[in-house]
Coordinates of C-alpha atoms in Angstrom, one line a residue:
M109 CA 19.3 42.8 -68.7
D110 CA 16.7 45.9 -68.3
E111 CA 14.8 45.0 -70.9
R112 CA 14.4 41.7 -70.3
L113 CA 13.2 42.1 -66.1
P114 CA 9.3 42.7 -66.6
A115 CA 9.1 39.4 -68.6
I116 CA 10.9 37.2 -65.8
A117 CA 9.1 39.0 -63.0
G118 CA 5.9 38.1 -65.1
G119 CA 7.1 34.9 -65.4
L120 CA 8.1 34.9 -61.2
F121 CA 4.7 36.5 -60.5
V122 CA 3.2 33.0 -62.5
L123 CA 5.1 31.0 -60.8
A124 CA 4.9 32.1 -57.5
L125 CA 0.5 31.9 -58.1
I126 CA 0.3 28.6 -59.6
A127 CA 2.9 26.8 -56.6
G128 CA 0.8 28.7 -53.8
F129 CA -2.9 27.4 -55.9
V130 CA -1.2 24.1 -55.7
V131 CA 0.7 24.0 -52.3
A132 CA -2.5 25.2 -50.8
A133 CA -4.3 22.7 -51.5
V134 CA -1.4 20.0 -51.1
A135 CA -1.2 21.7 -47.5
A136 CA -5.1 21.0 -46.7
L137 CA -4.9 17.5 -47.7
L138 CA -1.4 17.1 -45.4
S139 CA -4.0 19.0 -42.6
V140 CA -6.5 16.0 -42.7
G141 CA -4.5 13.2 -43.8
G142 CA -1.0 13.8 -42.3
E143 CA -0.7 11.2 -39.8
T144 CA -2.4 8.6 -42.3
S145 CA 0.6 5.9 -43.8
A146 CA 0.8 4.7 -46.6
A147 CA 0.6 1.5 -45.4
T148 CA -2.5 2.5 -43.6
I149 CA -3.9 3.6 -47.1
I150 CA -3.2 0.8 -48.5
G151 CA -4.8 -1.7 -45.6
D152 CA -8.1 0.0 -46.3
P153 CA -10.4 -2.5 -48.2
V154 CA -11.7 0.3 -49.8
V155 CA -9.0 1.7 -51.2
R156 CA -7.4 -1.5 -52.5
R157 CA -10.3 -2.7 -54.3
V158 CA -10.9 1.3 -56.0
L159 CA -7.0 1.1 -56.7
W160 CA -7.6 -2.3 -58.4
F161 CA -10.8 -1.1 -60.4
T162 CA -8.9 2.2 -61.6
L163 CA -5.3 0.0 -63.0
L164 CA -7.7 -2.7 -64.5
Q165 CA -10.3 0.0 -66.5
A166 CA -7.5 1.4 -67.6
V167 CA -5.3 -0.9 -69.1
L168 CA -8.2 -2.6 -71.0
S169 CA -9.0 0.6 -72.5
T170 CA -5.8 1.1 -73.4
L171 CA -5.6 -2.6 -74.8
I172 CA -8.9 -2.0 -76.7
S173 CA -7.9 1.4 -78.2
V174 CA -4.7 0.4 -79.2
A175 CA -5.3 -2.9 -80.6
A176 CA -8.4 -1.1 -82.6
A177 CA -6.3 1.8 -83.5
I178 CA -3.9 -0.8 -86.0
P179 CA -6.6 -1.8 -88.2
V180 CA -8.0 1.8 -88.6
A181 CA -4.6 3.7 -89.1
R182 CA -3.6 1.0 -92.0
A183 CA -6.9 0.6 -93.2
L184 CA -6.8 5.1 -93.4
A185 CA -3.1 4.4 -94.5
R186 CA -3.6 1.6 -97.1
Q187 CA -7.0 3.5 -98.7
P188 CA -6.2 7.1 -99.7
R189 CA -8.0 8.3 -101.5
F190 CA -11.9 7.2 -100.9
F191 CA -15.1 9.1 -101.0
G192 CA -15.4 10.9 -97.7
R193 CA -12.2 10.1 -96.0
R194 CA -11.3 13.9 -95.2
W195 CA -15.2 14.1 -92.7
L196 CA -14.1 10.9 -91.4
I197 CA -10.3 11.8 -90.9
R198 CA -12.1 14.9 -89.9
L199 CA -15.4 12.5 -87.2
M200 CA -12.3 11.5 -85.7
A201 CA -11.4 14.9 -84.0
V202 CA -14.8 15.2 -83.1
P203 CA -14.2 13.2 -79.9
M204 CA -11.6 15.5 -78.9
G205 CA -13.3 18.4 -78.6
L206 CA -16.6 16.9 -77.5
P207 CA -17.4 17.4 -73.6
V208 CA -16.8 14.0 -71.8
L209 CA -20.6 13.9 -70.7
I210 CA -22.1 14.9 -74.0
G211 CA -20.0 11.7 -75.4
A212 CA -21.1 10.1 -72.8
L213 CA -24.8 10.5 -73.8
G214 CA -24.5 9.8 -76.7
I215 CA -23.1 6.3 -75.8
V216 CA -26.2 5.7 -73.4
G217 CA -27.9 6.3 -76.0
I218 CA -26.8 3.4 -78.5
W219 CA -25.5 1.3 -76.2
G220 CA -28.0 1.7 -73.2
R221 CA -31.4 -0.8 -72.4
Q222 CA -33.5 1.0 -74.7
G223 CA -30.7 1.9 -77.7
L224 CA -30.4 0.8 -80.5
V225 CA -27.5 -1.8 -79.4
N226 CA -30.3 -3.2 -77.4
D227 CA -32.5 -2.6 -80.3
M228 CA -31.1 -5.2 -82.7
L229 CA -29.7 -8.0 -79.8
A230 CA -34.3 -8.3 -79.2
A231 CA -35.2 -8.0 -83.2
L232 CA -32.8 -11.1 -83.4
G233 CA -34.7 -12.6 -80.8
S234 CA -31.7 -12.5 -77.4
T235 CA -33.6 -12.1 -74.7
E236 CA -30.8 -10.9 -72.9
R237 CA -30.1 -7.0 -72.6
F238 CA -27.2 -5.2 -72.7
S239 CA -25.7 -4.0 -69.7
I240 CA -23.9 -0.1 -70.4
Y241 CA -22.9 0.7 -67.1
G242 CA -19.9 -0.9 -64.7
L243 CA -16.4 -2.7 -66.6
S244 CA -18.3 -3.0 -70.0
G245 CA -19.8 0.4 -70.4
I246 CA -16.4 2.0 -68.9
L247 CA -13.9 0.6 -71.9
I248 CA -16.7 1.5 -74.3
A249 CA -16.8 4.8 -73.4
H250 CA -13.1 4.9 -73.1
V251 CA -12.5 3.6 -76.4
F252 CA -14.6 6.1 -77.6
F253 CA -13.2 9.0 -76.6
N254 CA -8.9 7.3 -77.9
L255 CA -9.7 5.3 -80.1
P256 CA -9.4 8.3 -82.9
L257 CA -6.7 10.0 -81.0
A258 CA -4.1 6.7 -81.5
A259 CA -5.3 6.0 -84.8
R260 CA -4.5 9.9 -86.1
L261 CA -1.0 9.6 -84.5
M262 CA -0.6 5.8 -85.4
L263 CA -1.7 7.9 -89.3
A264 CA 0.9 10.3 -89.2
S265 CA 4.1 8.5 -88.2
L266 CA 2.4 5.5 -90.9
E267 CA 2.0 8.4 -93.7
R268 CA 5.5 9.7 -92.8
I269 CA 7.2 6.3 -94.3
P270 CA 9.2 7.1 -97.2
A271 CA 7.7 6.6 -100.9
E272 CA 10.5 4.4 -102.0
Y273 CA 9.4 1.6 -99.0
W274 CA 6.0 1.3 -100.6
R275 CA 8.0 0.9 -103.9
S276 CA 10.5 -1.4 -103.0
G277 CA 8.1 -3.5 -101.5
A278 CA 6.0 -3.5 -103.9
S279 CA 9.1 -4.7 -106.0
L280 CA 9.1 -7.6 -104.1
G281 CA 6.0 -9.1 -103.6
M282 CA 5.4 -8.7 -100.9
G283 CA 1.6 -9.6 -99.3
G284 CA 0.5 -7.6 -96.5
L285 CA 0.9 -9.6 -93.8
S286 CA 5.2 -9.1 -95.0
V287 CA 4.6 -5.6 -95.7
F288 CA 3.5 -4.5 -92.4
R289 CA 6.1 -6.8 -90.5
F290 CA 8.8 -5.3 -92.1
I291 CA 7.7 -1.9 -93.2
E292 CA 4.7 -0.7 -91.4
W293 CA 5.3 -2.2 -87.8
P294 CA 9.0 -0.8 -87.0
V295 CA 7.0 2.6 -87.1
L296 CA 4.4 2.3 -85.5
R297 CA 5.8 0.0 -82.2
R298 CA 8.5 3.3 -81.8
V299 CA 4.6 5.7 -81.2
I300 CA 3.0 3.1 -79.5
P301 CA 4.5 3.2 -75.7
G302 CA 4.0 6.9 -76.1
I303 CA 0.4 6.3 -77.2
A304 CA -0.6 3.8 -74.9
G305 CA 0.4 5.7 -71.7
L306 CA -0.5 9.2 -73.2
I307 CA -4.2 7.0 -73.0
F308 CA -3.1 4.8 -70.2
M309 CA -2.7 8.4 -67.6
L310 CA -6.4 9.4 -69.7
C311 CA -8.0 6.6 -68.2
A312 CA -6.8 6.1 -64.3
T313 CA -7.8 10.3 -64.2
S314 CA -10.4 9.2 -65.6
F315 CA -13.3 11.4 -63.8
T316 CA -16.7 12.2 -65.7
L317 CA -17.0 9.2 -67.5
V318 CA -16.4 6.5 -64.7
L319 CA -19.5 9.0 -62.5
V320 CA -22.1 8.6 -65.1
L321 CA -21.8 4.9 -66.0
G322 CA -19.5 3.3 -63.8
G323 CA -23.1 1.7 -61.7
G324 CA -21.6 1.5 -58.6
P325 CA -19.3 0.4 -56.1
A326 CA -18.1 -2.1 -57.7
A327 CA -16.8 -0.1 -60.4
T328 CA -15.7 3.4 -59.5
T329 CA -12.0 5.2 -59.8
I330 CA -9.7 6.7 -57.2
E331 CA -11.3 10.3 -58.1
V332 CA -15.1 9.4 -58.4
A333 CA -13.9 7.7 -54.9
I334 CA -13.0 11.3 -53.9
Y335 CA -16.2 12.9 -54.9
Q336 CA -18.0 9.7 -53.1
A337 CA -16.3 10.6 -50.1
L338 CA -17.1 13.9 -50.1
R339 CA -19.8 14.6 -51.8
L340 CA -22.2 11.7 -50.6
D341 CA -20.7 10.6 -47.4
F342 CA -18.5 13.7 -46.3
D343 CA -15.5 11.5 -44.8
P344 CA -12.9 14.3 -45.5
A345 CA -9.7 11.0 -44.6
R346 CA -10.8 9.0 -46.6
A347 CA -11.6 11.7 -49.2
V348 CA -7.8 12.6 -48.5
A349 CA -6.0 9.1 -48.6
L350 CA -7.3 8.6 -52.1
A351 CA -6.1 11.8 -53.1
F352 CA -2.5 11.3 -52.3
L353 CA -3.0 7.5 -53.8
Q354 CA -4.3 9.3 -57.2
I355 CA -1.2 11.7 -56.3
A356 CA 1.0 8.5 -56.3
V357 CA -0.5 6.9 -58.9
T358 CA -0.2 9.2 -61.9
A359 CA 3.3 10.0 -60.9
V360 CA 4.3 6.7 -61.6
I361 CA 2.1 6.6 -64.4
L362 CA 4.4 9.8 -66.0
G363 CA 7.8 8.8 -64.4
A364 CA 7.1 6.0 -67.1
M365 CA 5.4 8.2 -69.5
A366 CA 9.0 9.9 -69.6
L367 CA 11.2 6.3 -70.1
F368 CA 9.1 6.5 -73.7
P369 CA 8.9 9.6 -76.6
A370 CA 5.6 11.7 -76.6
P371 CA 3.1 10.6 -79.7
A372 CA 3.2 14.0 -81.8
D373 CA -0.5 14.9 -83.4
P374 CA 0.0 17.5 -86.4
G375 CA -3.4 17.9 -86.3
T376 CA -6.4 16.7 -89.1
T377 CA -4.5 14.6 -91.2
L378 CA -5.2 14.9 -94.6
G379 CA -3.2 11.4 -96.7
A380 CA 0.2 11.5 -97.8
A381 CA 1.7 12.1 -101.5
A382 CA 3.3 8.9 -100.9
Q383 CA 1.9 6.0 -103.0
R384 CA 1.0 2.9 -101.7
F385 CA 0.8 -0.7 -104.0
D386 CA -0.7 -3.0 -100.8
G387 CA -3.7 -1.7 -101.0
R388 CA -4.7 -2.0 -104.0
R389 CA -6.6 -5.9 -104.3
P390 CA -9.8 -6.4 -104.1
L391 CA -9.7 -8.2 -101.0
S392 CA -7.7 -5.6 -99.9
R393 CA -10.4 -2.4 -100.6
L394 CA -12.6 -5.2 -99.0
G395 CA -11.1 -5.8 -95.6
D396 CA -10.0 -2.1 -95.6
G397 CA -13.8 -0.9 -96.7
L398 CA -15.7 -3.0 -93.2
V399 CA -13.0 -1.6 -90.5
I400 CA -13.8 2.0 -91.7
L401 CA -17.4 2.1 -92.3
A402 CA -16.7 0.1 -88.8
C403 CA -14.9 2.9 -87.1
A404 CA -17.1 5.5 -89.0
L405 CA -20.2 3.8 -86.9
F406 CA -18.5 3.2 -83.7
L407 CA -18.1 6.7 -84.0
G408 CA -19.9 8.2 -85.6
L409 CA -23.6 6.7 -83.6
P410 CA -22.9 8.2 -80.9
L411 CA -22.7 11.5 -82.0
G412 CA -25.5 11.4 -84.1
Q413 CA -27.8 10.2 -81.2
V414 CA -26.7 13.6 -79.3
V415 CA -28.1 15.1 -82.2
F416 CA -31.0 13.1 -82.7
A417 CA -32.5 12.8 -79.6
G418 CA -31.2 16.9 -78.7
L419 CA -34.5 18.5 -81.5
R420 CA -36.3 16.0 -80.5
S421 CA -36.2 17.9 -76.6
N422 CA -38.3 20.9 -75.9
L423 CA -35.5 23.5 -77.3
A424 CA -36.8 26.6 -76.9
G425 CA -38.5 25.6 -73.8
L426 CA -35.2 24.7 -72.5
V427 CA -33.5 27.7 -73.9
A428 CA -36.4 29.7 -71.8
D429 CA -35.9 28.3 -68.9
R430 CA -34.3 30.8 -66.8
A431 CA -32.6 27.9 -64.2
V432 CA -30.4 27.0 -67.4
L433 CA -30.3 30.3 -68.8
D434 CA -28.3 31.1 -65.5
A435 CA -26.6 28.3 -65.9
A436 CA -25.5 28.8 -68.8
A437 CA -24.3 32.5 -68.3
T438 CA -22.5 30.1 -65.6
S439 CA -20.6 28.8 -67.6
L440 CA -19.7 31.4 -70.0
V441 CA -18.3 33.5 -67.3
I442 CA -16.0 31.0 -65.7
G443 CA -15.2 29.4 -69.2
F444 CA -14.1 32.9 -70.9
S445 CA -12.1 33.9 -67.4
A446 CA -9.9 30.3 -67.4
A447 CA -9.8 30.4 -71.0
L448 CA -8.3 34.5 -70.2
V449 CA -6.5 32.8 -67.3
S450 CA -4.8 29.9 -68.5
V451 CA -3.5 31.8 -72.1
L452 CA -1.8 35.2 -70.3
V453 CA -0.7 32.2 -67.4
G454 CA 1.3 30.6 -70.7
V455 CA 2.1 33.6 -72.7
A456 CA 4.2 35.1 -69.3
V457 CA 5.7 31.6 -69.0
I458 CA 7.0 31.3 -73.2
R459 CA 8.0 35.3 -72.7
A460 CA 10.0 34.7 -68.9
R461 CA 11.8 31.1 -70.5
A462 CA 12.9 33.4 -73.8
A463 CA 14.2 36.5 -71.8
L464 CA 16.0 33.8 -69.4
A465 CA 17.6 31.9 -72.2
E466 CA 19.1 35.1 -73.8
G467 CA 22.7 35.4 -73.7
K468 CA 25.7 32.5 -74.1
R469 CA 25.7 31.6 -70.3
R470 CA 22.9 31.1 -67.9
P471 CA 23.3 31.9 -64.1
L472 CA 22.4 28.7 -61.8
P473 CA 19.5 30.1 -60.6
A474 CA 18.4 31.3 -64.1
T475 CA 18.3 27.6 -65.4
V476 CA 16.6 26.6 -61.9
V477 CA 14.4 29.4 -63.0
S478 CA 13.3 28.7 -66.4
G479 CA 13.1 24.6 -65.6
A480 CA 10.1 25.4 -62.8
L481 CA 8.2 27.5 -65.3
A482 CA 9.0 24.4 -67.6
A483 CA 7.3 22.3 -65.6
V484 CA 4.3 24.6 -64.9
S485 CA 2.3 23.1 -67.3
S486 CA 2.5 20.0 -66.0
L487 CA 1.1 20.2 -62.7
V488 CA -2.1 19.3 -63.6
L489 CA -0.9 15.9 -64.3
L490 CA 1.0 14.9 -61.6
V491 CA -1.9 16.7 -59.0
P492 CA -5.3 16.1 -60.9
T493 CA -8.3 18.0 -61.0
A494 CA -10.4 15.5 -58.0
V495 CA -6.4 16.2 -56.1
L496 CA -7.1 19.8 -56.2
A497 CA -10.6 20.0 -55.4
T498 CA -10.6 18.0 -53.0
G499 CA -7.7 20.7 -51.6
W500 CA -9.6 23.6 -52.1
F501 CA -12.8 22.2 -50.6
L502 CA -11.2 22.1 -47.2
V503 CA -9.7 25.3 -47.3
L504 CA -12.6 26.5 -47.9
R505 CA -14.6 24.5 -45.3
A506 CA -12.3 25.7 -42.8
Q507 CA -13.0 29.6 -43.5
G508 CA -16.4 28.4 -43.1
D509 CA -18.4 29.6 -46.8
V510 CA -17.8 27.0 -49.3
A511 CA -20.2 28.4 -52.0
R512 CA -18.4 32.5 -51.5
Y513 CA -15.6 31.5 -53.4
A514 CA -16.4 28.2 -55.2
A515 CA -16.6 29.4 -58.8
G516 CA -12.8 31.8 -58.1
V517 CA -12.2 28.0 -57.5
V518 CA -13.4 26.8 -61.0
V519 CA -12.1 29.3 -62.9
G520 CA -7.9 28.8 -61.3
I521 CA -8.5 24.7 -61.8
N522 CA -10.1 25.0 -65.4
A523 CA -7.3 27.8 -65.8
L524 CA -4.9 25.3 -64.5
M525 CA -6.0 22.0 -66.6
A526 CA -6.7 23.7 -69.3
L527 CA -2.9 25.1 -69.6
P528 CA -1.0 22.1 -71.0
F529 CA -2.3 22.8 -74.3
A530 CA -2.9 26.7 -74.3
M531 CA 0.7 25.8 -73.9
R532 CA 0.7 23.8 -76.9
V533 CA -0.3 26.0 -79.1
L534 CA 1.6 29.1 -78.0
S535 CA 4.8 28.0 -77.3
P536 CA 5.7 27.2 -81.3
A537 CA 4.4 30.0 -82.7
F538 CA 5.9 32.4 -80.0
E539 CA 9.5 30.8 -80.7
A540 CA 9.3 30.9 -84.2
H541 CA 8.1 34.5 -84.2
R542 CA 11.1 35.4 -82.1
L543 CA 13.8 34.2 -83.2
R544 CA 12.5 36.2 -86.6
S545 CA 11.4 39.3 -85.1
A546 CA 13.8 39.5 -82.6
R547 CA 17.0 41.2 -84.2
L548 CA 14.5 43.3 -86.5
A549 CA 12.9 44.9 -83.8
D550 CA 16.3 45.5 -82.2
S551 CA 18.1 46.9 -84.8
L552 CA 15.0 49.5 -85.6
G553 CA 14.7 50.4 -81.7
I554 CA 11.1 49.0 -81.4
R555 CA 9.6 48.3 -77.9
G556 CA 6.9 47.9 -75.0
I557 CA 3.5 48.3 -76.7
A558 CA 5.1 49.9 -80.1
R559 CA 6.6 46.5 -80.4
F560 CA 3.4 44.2 -79.3
R561 CA 1.2 46.6 -81.1
L562 CA 3.3 46.6 -84.3
I563 CA 5.4 43.5 -84.5
D564 CA 3.7 41.2 -81.9
W565 CA 0.1 41.3 -82.6
P566 CA -0.1 40.7 -86.4
V567 CA 1.4 37.5 -86.0
L568 CA 0.2 36.5 -83.2
R569 CA -2.9 37.2 -82.7
R570 CA -4.2 33.7 -84.3
P571 CA -2.3 31.7 -81.6
I572 CA -3.5 33.6 -79.1
F573 CA -7.5 33.3 -80.0
T574 CA -7.0 29.6 -81.3
A575 CA -5.8 28.9 -77.1
L576 CA -8.0 30.3 -76.0
S577 CA -10.8 29.6 -78.3
F578 CA -9.4 25.8 -76.5
A579 CA -9.1 26.3 -73.1
M580 CA -13.0 27.8 -73.3
A581 CA -14.2 24.7 -74.5
L582 CA -12.7 22.8 -72.5
S583 CA -13.5 24.0 -69.7
L584 CA -17.5 25.4 -70.7
G585 CA -17.6 21.0 -71.3
D586 CA -16.2 20.5 -67.3
L587 CA -17.7 18.6 -65.1
G588 CA -14.4 17.2 -62.4
A589 CA -13.9 20.4 -61.1
V590 CA -17.7 22.1 -60.4
A591 CA -19.0 18.6 -58.9
L592 CA -17.4 19.1 -55.8
F593 CA -18.9 22.6 -55.8
G594 CA -22.0 22.8 -57.4
S595 CA -24.5 23.7 -55.5
E596 CA -27.4 26.4 -56.5
N597 CA -25.2 28.9 -55.8
L598 CA -23.0 27.7 -59.1
T599 CA -24.8 25.7 -61.5
T600 CA -22.7 25.2 -64.8
L601 CA -24.3 23.4 -67.7
P602 CA -22.4 20.1 -67.4
W603 CA -23.9 20.2 -63.7
L604 CA -27.0 21.1 -64.8
I605 CA -26.9 18.5 -67.4
Y606 CA -25.3 15.8 -65.0
S607 CA -28.5 17.1 -62.2
R608 CA -31.3 16.4 -65.0
M609 CA -30.4 13.3 -65.6
G610 CA -30.0 11.7 -62.2
A611 CA -33.7 13.7 -61.8
Y612 CA -34.9 11.0 -64.8
R613 CA -35.1 14.3 -66.9
S614 CA -33.2 12.8 -69.9
Q615 CA -34.9 15.0 -72.9
D616 CA -34.0 17.7 -70.9
A617 CA -30.5 16.5 -70.9
D618 CA -30.8 16.1 -74.2
G619 CA -31.1 19.3 -74.4
L620 CA -28.7 20.9 -73.2
A621 CA -26.2 17.9 -74.0
L622 CA -26.9 19.3 -77.8
L623 CA -26.7 22.8 -77.2
L624 CA -23.5 22.7 -75.5
G625 CA -21.7 20.2 -77.5
L626 CA -22.8 23.0 -80.3
V627 CA -21.4 25.6 -78.8
C628 CA -18.0 23.9 -77.0
L629 CA -17.7 22.3 -80.9
M630 CA -18.2 26.1 -83.0
L631 CA -14.7 27.5 -80.2
A632 CA -13.0 24.0 -80.8
L633 CA -13.3 24.6 -84.7
A634 CA -13.1 28.9 -84.3
G635 CA -9.3 28.2 -82.5
T636 CA -8.6 25.0 -85.5
P637 CA -6.4 25.8 -88.3
E638 CA -7.4 25.0 -91.6
P639 CA -4.4 21.9 -92.4
R640 CA -2.1 22.1 -95.3
R641 CA -3.2 19.6 -97.8
K642 CA -0.7 17.2 -99.1
D643 CA -2.1 15.3 -101.8
T644 CA -3.9 18.0 -103.6
G645 CA -6.0 14.6 -105.9
H646 CA -8.0 12.9 -102.4
A647 CA -11.3 12.4 -102.8
G648 CA -14.5 14.4 -101.1

């Protein structure tokens, strides 16, 4: 037990630290809105309108993303060998590692008033202009970010179907509809609820996309309404009411998601070895090709627009701009600090849970502490970024100096935001290493620093760097945490991009978006292990 005490003590310290950070924010909300009842919140017509739009856009975004992902996943599964397949699958991973603000800029560049879509409509003789702002723009943006996620998860499930199923279907002469009905749909329907729940949660808590593309009070989600209540109207009571409403909504969503198995993303999928026969007909190849081409254009054009517009800007001037350099330095410091805190917290939680799990019998307090540590990474889901930021804004305002401690609060919020992703990378690696090496290290009497240096670090440094780089990429591209605290004293690159968009300096915003996107993508790629190919016969 003595050898486990440092790990358990570290876990308890981290648990107390996170609990204190979250409780302080919630207590500040209660101090302002403690007398506000649920009936009062729901009775407010503005709150009702915001709640309705939040749920409406989340439902529509989820339905469209899932419905569009099914034919994309089927086409990729039926056509495992075509030129560029590997790069298309990797392209589908880009929106998940791209800062949301940059994706929004690319979408505006394609679908906006001066974008490619409206140019094509004008060339066809249409006098109507498509408006990217409002519900339509939010839906396009959410589908852009969530369709690839859904398609990758569905594709992974389809590629796990045993090869015997395809041989049986071919021998029975099944057509495309029969294959979908009897082979593919039973697999997809098991994963679709979990995928839909995940996408619904992401859309219901969306902030940056709605802030950029919302188009006014008629298209505002709860998180954006919280920001507007504090930053624009300075109405703390309404912000607190909306914050509690957001907590209630996320709690209901998380409860519903717990009823379905969580989808597992195996990473970049390059195709399974199972041989299919239903995609060889010319008509099937044509249909699948059109679906794959449409998906590639839908995802690739906004990303290409970001690169094209960024290269047209004065990159040299931006790099020499003092405001840009200061914002970049602030972003790097906050991003690295948040990533480091997130990884250290994740390691402490994992080590503490492993120490508490040792032994044949666990006392009740150890079980409770272990369960609390397991729930730590989910706190940011229950208490979203906007709610934490609102609570801490009120805490710092009560102290009379918001700007002085704002950077530390942003680091803490970003660290919590990245913690679920860091834990997802670290937990399997640490558990597998513990099972392989624990008995050997104990039998050799290697403990403490010597064990870390000789046994743990050589094996665990790669997953640690993976978690660190991915957490830093998330923090660098985040706008939500800094939105309430952004000022002359605290300006990050995302906040500078958003500010210059608002000041109609779109070329500067495009150039900064390209620079920030390249940094975040390099970090995400640096932390992504090279996938193992299942079939060496696939083309490019």
